[in-house]
Coordinates of C-alpha atoms (C1' of nucleotides) in Angstrom, one line a residue:
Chain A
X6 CA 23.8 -3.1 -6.6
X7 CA 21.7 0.1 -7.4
X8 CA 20.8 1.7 -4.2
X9 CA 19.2 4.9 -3.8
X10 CA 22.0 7.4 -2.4
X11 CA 22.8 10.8 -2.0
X12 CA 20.5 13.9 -1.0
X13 CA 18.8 16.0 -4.0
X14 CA 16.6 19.0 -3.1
X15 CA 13.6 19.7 -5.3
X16 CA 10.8 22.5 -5.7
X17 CA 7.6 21.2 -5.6
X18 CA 5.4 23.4 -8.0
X19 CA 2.1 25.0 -7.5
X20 CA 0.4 22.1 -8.8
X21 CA 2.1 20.0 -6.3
X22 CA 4.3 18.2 -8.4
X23 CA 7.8 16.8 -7.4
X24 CA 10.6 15.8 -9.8
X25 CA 11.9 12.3 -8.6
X26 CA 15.6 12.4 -8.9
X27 CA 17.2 11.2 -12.3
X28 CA 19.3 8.9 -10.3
X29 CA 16.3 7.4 -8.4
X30 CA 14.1 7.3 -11.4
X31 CA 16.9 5.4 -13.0
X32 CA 17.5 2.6 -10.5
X33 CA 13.4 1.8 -10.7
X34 CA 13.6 1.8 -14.5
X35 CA 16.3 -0.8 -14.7
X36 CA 14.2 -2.4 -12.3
X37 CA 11.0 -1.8 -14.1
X38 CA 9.8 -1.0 -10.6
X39 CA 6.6 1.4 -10.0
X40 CA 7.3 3.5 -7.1
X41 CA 5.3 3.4 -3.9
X42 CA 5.2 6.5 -1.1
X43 CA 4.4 6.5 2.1
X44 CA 3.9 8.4 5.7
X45 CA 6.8 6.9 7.8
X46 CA 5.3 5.5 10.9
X47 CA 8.1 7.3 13.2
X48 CA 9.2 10.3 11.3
X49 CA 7.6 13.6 9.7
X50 CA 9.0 12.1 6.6
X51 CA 7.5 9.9 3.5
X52 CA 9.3 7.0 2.5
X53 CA 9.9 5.5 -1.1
X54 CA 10.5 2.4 -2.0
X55 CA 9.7 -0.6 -4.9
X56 CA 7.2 -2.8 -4.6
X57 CA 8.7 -5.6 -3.1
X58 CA 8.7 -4.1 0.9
X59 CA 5.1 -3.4 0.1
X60 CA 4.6 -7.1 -1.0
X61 CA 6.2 -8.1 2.9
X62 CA 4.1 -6.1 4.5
X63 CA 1.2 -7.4 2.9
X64 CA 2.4 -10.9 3.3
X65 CA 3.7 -10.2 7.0
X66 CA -0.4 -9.2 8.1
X67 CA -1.5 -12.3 6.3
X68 CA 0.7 -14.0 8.4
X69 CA -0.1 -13.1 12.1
X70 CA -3.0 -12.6 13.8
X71 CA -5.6 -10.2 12.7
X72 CA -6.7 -8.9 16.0
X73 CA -3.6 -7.6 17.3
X74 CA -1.9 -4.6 17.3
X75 CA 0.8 -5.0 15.1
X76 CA -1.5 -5.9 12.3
X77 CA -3.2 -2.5 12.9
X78 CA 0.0 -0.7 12.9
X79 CA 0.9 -2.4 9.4
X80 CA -2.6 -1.6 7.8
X81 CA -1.6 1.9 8.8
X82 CA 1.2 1.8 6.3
X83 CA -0.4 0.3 3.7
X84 CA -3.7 2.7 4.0
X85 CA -0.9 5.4 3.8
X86 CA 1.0 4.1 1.0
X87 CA 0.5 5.4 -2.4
X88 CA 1.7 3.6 -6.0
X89 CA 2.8 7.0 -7.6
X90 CA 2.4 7.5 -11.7
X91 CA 5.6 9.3 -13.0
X92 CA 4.5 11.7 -15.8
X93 CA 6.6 12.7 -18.5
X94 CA 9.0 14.5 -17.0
X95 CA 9.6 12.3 -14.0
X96 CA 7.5 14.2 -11.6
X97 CA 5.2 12.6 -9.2
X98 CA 2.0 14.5 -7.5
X99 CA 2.3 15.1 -3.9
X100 CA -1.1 14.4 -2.4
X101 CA -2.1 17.2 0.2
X102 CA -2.0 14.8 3.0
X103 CA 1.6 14.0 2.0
X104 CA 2.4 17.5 2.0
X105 CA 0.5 17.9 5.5
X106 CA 2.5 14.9 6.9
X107 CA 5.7 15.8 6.0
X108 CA 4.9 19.5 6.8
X109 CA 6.6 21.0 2.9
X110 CA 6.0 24.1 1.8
X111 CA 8.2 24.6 -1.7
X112 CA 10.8 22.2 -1.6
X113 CA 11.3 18.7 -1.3
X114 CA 14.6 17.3 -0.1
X115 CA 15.1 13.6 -1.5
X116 CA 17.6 11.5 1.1
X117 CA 18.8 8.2 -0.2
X118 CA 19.1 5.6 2.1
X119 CA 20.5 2.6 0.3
X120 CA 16.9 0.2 -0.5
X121 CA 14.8 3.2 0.0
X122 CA 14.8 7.3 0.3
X123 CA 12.8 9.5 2.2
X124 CA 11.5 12.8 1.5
X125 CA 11.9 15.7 4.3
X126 CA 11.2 19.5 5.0
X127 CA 15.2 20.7 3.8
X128 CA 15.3 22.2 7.1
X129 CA 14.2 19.9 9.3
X130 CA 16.4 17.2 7.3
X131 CA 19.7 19.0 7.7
X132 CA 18.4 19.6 11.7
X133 CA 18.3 16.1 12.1
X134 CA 21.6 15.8 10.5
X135 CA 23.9 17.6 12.5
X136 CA 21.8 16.5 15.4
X137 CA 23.1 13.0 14.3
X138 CA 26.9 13.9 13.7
X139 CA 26.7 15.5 17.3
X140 CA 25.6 12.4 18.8
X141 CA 28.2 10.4 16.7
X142 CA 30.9 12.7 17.9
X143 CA 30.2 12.9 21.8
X144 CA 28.2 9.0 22.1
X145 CA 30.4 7.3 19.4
X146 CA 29.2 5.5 16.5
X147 CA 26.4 3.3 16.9
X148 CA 27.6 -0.7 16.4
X149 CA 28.3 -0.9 12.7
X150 CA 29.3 -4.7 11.1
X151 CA 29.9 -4.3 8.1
X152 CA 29.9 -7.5 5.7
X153 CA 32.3 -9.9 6.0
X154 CA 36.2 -8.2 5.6
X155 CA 35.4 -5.4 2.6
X156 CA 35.5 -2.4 3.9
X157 CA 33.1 0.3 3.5
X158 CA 33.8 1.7 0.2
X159 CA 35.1 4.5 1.5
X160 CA 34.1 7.9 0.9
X161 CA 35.6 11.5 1.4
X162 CA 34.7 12.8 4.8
X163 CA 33.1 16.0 4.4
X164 CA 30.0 15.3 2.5
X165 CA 28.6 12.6 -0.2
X166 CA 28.6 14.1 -3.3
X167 CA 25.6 16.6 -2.8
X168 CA 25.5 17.9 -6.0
X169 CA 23.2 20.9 -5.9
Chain B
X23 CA 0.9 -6.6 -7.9
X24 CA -2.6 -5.0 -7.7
X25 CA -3.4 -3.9 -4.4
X26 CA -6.3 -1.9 -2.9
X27 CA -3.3 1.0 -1.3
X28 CA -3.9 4.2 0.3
X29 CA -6.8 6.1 1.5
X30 CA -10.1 8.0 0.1
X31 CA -12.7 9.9 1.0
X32 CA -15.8 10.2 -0.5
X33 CA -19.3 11.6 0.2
X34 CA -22.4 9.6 0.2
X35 CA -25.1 11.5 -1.0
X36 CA -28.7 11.8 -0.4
X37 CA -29.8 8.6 -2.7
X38 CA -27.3 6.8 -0.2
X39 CA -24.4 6.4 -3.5
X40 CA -20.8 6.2 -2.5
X41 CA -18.6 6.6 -5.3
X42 CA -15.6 3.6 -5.0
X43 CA -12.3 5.0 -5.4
X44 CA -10.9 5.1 -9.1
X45 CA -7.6 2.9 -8.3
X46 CA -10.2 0.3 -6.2
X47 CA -12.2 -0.2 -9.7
X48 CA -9.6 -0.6 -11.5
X49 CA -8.4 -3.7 -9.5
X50 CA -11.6 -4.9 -9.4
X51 CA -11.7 -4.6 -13.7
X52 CA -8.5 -6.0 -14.3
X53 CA -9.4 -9.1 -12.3
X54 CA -12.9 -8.7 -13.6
X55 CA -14.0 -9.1 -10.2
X56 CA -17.5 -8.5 -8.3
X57 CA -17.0 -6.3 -5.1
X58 CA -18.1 -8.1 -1.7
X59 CA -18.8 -6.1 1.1
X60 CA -19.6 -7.2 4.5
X61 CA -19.5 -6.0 8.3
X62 CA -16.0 -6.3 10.1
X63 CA -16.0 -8.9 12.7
X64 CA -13.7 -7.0 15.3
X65 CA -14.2 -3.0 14.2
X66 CA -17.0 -1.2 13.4
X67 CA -16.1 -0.7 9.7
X68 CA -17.0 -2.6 6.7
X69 CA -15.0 -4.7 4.8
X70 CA -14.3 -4.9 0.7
X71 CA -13.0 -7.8 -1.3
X72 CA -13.1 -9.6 -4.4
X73 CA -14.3 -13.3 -4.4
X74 CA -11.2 -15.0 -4.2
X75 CA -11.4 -13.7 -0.2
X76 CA -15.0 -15.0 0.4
X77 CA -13.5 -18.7 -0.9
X78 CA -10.9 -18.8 1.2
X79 CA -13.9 -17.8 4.7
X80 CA -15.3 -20.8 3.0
X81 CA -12.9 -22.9 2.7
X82 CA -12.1 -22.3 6.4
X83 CA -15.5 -23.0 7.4
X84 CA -15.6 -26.0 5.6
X85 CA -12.3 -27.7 7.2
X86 CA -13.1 -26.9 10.9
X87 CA -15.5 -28.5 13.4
X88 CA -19.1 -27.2 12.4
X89 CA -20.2 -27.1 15.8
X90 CA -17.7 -24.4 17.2
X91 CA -17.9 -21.3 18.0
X92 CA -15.9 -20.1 15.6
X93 CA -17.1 -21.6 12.8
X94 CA -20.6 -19.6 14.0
X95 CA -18.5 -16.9 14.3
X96 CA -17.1 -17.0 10.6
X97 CA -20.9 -17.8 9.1
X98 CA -21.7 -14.7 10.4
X99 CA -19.0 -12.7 8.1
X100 CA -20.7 -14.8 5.4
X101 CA -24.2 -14.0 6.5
X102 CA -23.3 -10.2 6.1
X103 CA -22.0 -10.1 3.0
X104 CA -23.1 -8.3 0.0
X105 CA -22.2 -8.6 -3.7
X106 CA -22.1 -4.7 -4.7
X107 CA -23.4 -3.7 -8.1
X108 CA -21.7 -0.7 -9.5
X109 CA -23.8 1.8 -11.4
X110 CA -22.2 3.3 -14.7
X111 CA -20.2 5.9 -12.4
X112 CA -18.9 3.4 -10.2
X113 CA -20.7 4.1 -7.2
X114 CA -22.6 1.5 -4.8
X115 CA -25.4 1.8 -2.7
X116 CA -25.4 0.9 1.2
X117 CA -28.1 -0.9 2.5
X118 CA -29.3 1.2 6.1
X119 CA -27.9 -2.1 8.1
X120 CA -24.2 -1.1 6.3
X121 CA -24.5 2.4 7.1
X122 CA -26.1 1.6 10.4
X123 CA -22.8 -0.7 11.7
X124 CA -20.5 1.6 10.7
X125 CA -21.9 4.2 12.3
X126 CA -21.3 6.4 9.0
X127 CA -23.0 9.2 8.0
X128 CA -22.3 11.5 4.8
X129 CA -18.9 10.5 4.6
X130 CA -17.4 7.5 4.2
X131 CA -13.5 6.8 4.5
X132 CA -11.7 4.1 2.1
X133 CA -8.3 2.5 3.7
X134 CA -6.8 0.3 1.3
X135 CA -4.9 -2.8 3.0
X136 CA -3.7 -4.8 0.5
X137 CA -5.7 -7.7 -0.9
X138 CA -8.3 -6.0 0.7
X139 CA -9.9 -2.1 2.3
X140 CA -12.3 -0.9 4.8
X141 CA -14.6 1.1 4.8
X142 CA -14.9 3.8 7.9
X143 CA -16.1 6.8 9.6
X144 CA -13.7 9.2 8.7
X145 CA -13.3 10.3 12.4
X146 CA -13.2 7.1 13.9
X147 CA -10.4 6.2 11.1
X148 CA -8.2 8.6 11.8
X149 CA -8.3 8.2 15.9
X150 CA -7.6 4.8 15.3
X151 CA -4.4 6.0 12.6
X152 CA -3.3 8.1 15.5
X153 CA -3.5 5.4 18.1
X154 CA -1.3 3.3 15.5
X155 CA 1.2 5.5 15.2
X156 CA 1.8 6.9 18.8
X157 CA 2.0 2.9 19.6
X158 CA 4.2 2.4 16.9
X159 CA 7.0 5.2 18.6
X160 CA 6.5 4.1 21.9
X161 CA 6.6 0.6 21.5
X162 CA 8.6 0.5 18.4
X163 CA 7.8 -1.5 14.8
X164 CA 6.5 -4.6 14.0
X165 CA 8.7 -7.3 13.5
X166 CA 9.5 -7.4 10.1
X167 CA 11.5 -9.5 8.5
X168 CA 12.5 -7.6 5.2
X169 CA 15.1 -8.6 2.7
X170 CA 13.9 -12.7 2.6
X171 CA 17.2 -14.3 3.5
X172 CA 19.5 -12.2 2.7
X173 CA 21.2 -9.9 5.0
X174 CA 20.0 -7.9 7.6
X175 CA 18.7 -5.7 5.9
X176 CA 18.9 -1.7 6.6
X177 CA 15.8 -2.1 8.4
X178 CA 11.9 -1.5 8.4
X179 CA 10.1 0.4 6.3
X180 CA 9.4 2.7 8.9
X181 CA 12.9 4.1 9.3
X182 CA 14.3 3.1 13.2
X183 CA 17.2 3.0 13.8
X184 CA 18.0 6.8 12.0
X185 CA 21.3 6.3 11.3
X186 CA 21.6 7.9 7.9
Chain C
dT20 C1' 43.0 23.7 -17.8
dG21 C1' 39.5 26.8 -19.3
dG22 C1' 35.5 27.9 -21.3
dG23 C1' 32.1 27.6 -24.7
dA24 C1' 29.0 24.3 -26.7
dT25 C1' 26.0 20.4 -26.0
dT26 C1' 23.1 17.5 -23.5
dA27 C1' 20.5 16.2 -19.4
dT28 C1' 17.4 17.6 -16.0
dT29 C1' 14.2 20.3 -13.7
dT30 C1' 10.5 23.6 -13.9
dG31 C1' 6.4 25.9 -15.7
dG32 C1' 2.0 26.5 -18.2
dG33 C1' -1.9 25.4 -21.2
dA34 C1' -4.9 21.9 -23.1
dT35 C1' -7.2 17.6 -22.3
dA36 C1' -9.0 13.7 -19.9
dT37 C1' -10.6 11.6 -15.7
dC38 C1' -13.2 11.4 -11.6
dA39 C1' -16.5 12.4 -7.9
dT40 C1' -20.9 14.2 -7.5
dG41 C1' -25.5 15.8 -8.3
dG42 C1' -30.0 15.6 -10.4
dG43 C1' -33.7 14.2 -13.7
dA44 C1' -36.2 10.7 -15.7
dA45 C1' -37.2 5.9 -16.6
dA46 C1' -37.9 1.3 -14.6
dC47 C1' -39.3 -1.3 -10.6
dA48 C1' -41.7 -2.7 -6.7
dT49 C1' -45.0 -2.2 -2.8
Chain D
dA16 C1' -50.0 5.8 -6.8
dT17 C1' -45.8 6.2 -3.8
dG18 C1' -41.4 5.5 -2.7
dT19 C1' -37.2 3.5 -4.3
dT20 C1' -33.7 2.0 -7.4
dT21 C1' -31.4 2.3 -11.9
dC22 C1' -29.8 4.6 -15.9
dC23 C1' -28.1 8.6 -18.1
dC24 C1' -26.2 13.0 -18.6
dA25 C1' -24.2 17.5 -16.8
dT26 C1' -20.8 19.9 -14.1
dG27 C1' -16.8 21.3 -11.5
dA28 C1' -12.6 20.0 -9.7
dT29 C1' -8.4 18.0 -10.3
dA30 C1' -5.0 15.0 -12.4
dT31 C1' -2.6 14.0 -16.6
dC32 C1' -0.5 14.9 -21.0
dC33 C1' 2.3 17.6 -24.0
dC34 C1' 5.3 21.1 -25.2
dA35 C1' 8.5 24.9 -24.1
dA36 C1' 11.7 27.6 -21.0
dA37 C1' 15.2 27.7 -17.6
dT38 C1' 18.8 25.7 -15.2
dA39 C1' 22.5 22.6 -14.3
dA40 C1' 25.8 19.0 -15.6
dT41 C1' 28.9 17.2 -19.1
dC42 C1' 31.7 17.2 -23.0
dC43 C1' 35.1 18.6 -26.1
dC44 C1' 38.7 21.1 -28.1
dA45 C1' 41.9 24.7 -28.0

DNA sequence: TGGGATTATTTGGGATATCATGGGAAACAT
DNA sequence: ATGTTTCCCATGATATCCCAAATAATCCCA
């Protein structure tokens, strides 16, 4: 189904570029896909994604009424959002204001998160993470359904396979 | 897809030349599209489209009752629209009454928002960015309905939910 | 199963092209 | 004339391209 999954940590060089993962970069070339960044509206984080959740949010403001709030907050994604050029290598540039946003310094850590991936501080990602598998631990997992009689394709417990 | 995306900010010199963003041009080229400009109804920015927008005001115009108030209302986006001429650098030049309504001054802000951008005050932009997104973690997303028909998807853009 | 060889990926740096900006001079209008 | 607009070229900053080095993953055969 070609999600994007996993965690990948990357140095971002003194020119500001970023290596997209080889594993991202290939689930947008089989999909001929350009990449699109942008701020996440809720998180010190950027998000990633293909064109087609930029094409709903687009569509989504055409739809409502252009006075009200919710078509402000949408235009605030899109005026963040940024179709990125991959050189060469597979880098992208990090514009400063991405950098600023997501507060990085040298490194870049990539999470996948099935349809998209978003790109942290490593520290403050791996914070947030064990701040999450407390909460799972002493609240319980949140309601998950999963699709109808599979089961989750089960995975060993300790860690996805965070190469690196 | 072709979309006017992310933000700029450029100076306006002493001639009054503001140089339109690079990525804006070329969606203008590939379209071969003249750039409209005209004041915002609700904000004090100006707005930027191609011609295709302007038609559709029309068209709107056309298929209401002349005599209401909106239909005066709609005119007067009409009435304050300019076709811009580029010079060879791609720059246009706003007339005082532009400059004057958006209250801008030797900056101007661009915030691309889809099939169309905006032009502001840099300052002014970015309270009104903030306001978005401290709405946006109070009050939560937009309802978005990503993933047309298909399962619920793993959510908006904007990451929720953080289960990861 | 080990470990060296091979390939893929990431990272770095220099050369080149693009872009925003500024200014002078020509064209235009008042 | 006088002020303004348009055209053209120059410049610095920065992004992009291209090639090479370093690092990590994979393969293959003993």
């Amino acid at each position: 189904m070609d999600l994007f999954l996993s965690t990948f940590e990357n140095r971002i060089d003194r020119k500001g570029r970023l290596s997209v993962p080889a594993p991202f970069r290939a689930v947008l070339e089989r999909r001929r896909d350009p990449l699109y960044l942008f701020k996440s509206l809720t998180e010190p984080c950027l998000e990633g994604c293909g064109p087609e959740r930029i094409g709903q949010i687009v569509d989504a403001i055409d739809s409502m009424d252009s006075l009200s709030e919710e078509v402000a907050t949408l235009q605030t994604m899109l005026s963040s959002a940024q179709e990125m050029k991959l050189d060469g290598e597979g880098r992208i540039m990090l514009s400063a204001d991405f950098i600023a946003f997501a507060e990085l310094d040298d490194m870049a850590l990539y999470a996948g998160i099935g349809r998209s991936f978003q790109i942290w501080l490593p520290a403050r990602y791996r914070a947030r993470e064990t701040e999450a598998r407390t909460r799972a631990k002493s609240e319980g997992l949140p309601s998950l359904r999963l699709g109808g009689g599979r089961r989750p394709p089960d995975e060993t417990p300790g860690d996805p396979q965070g190469r690196r």
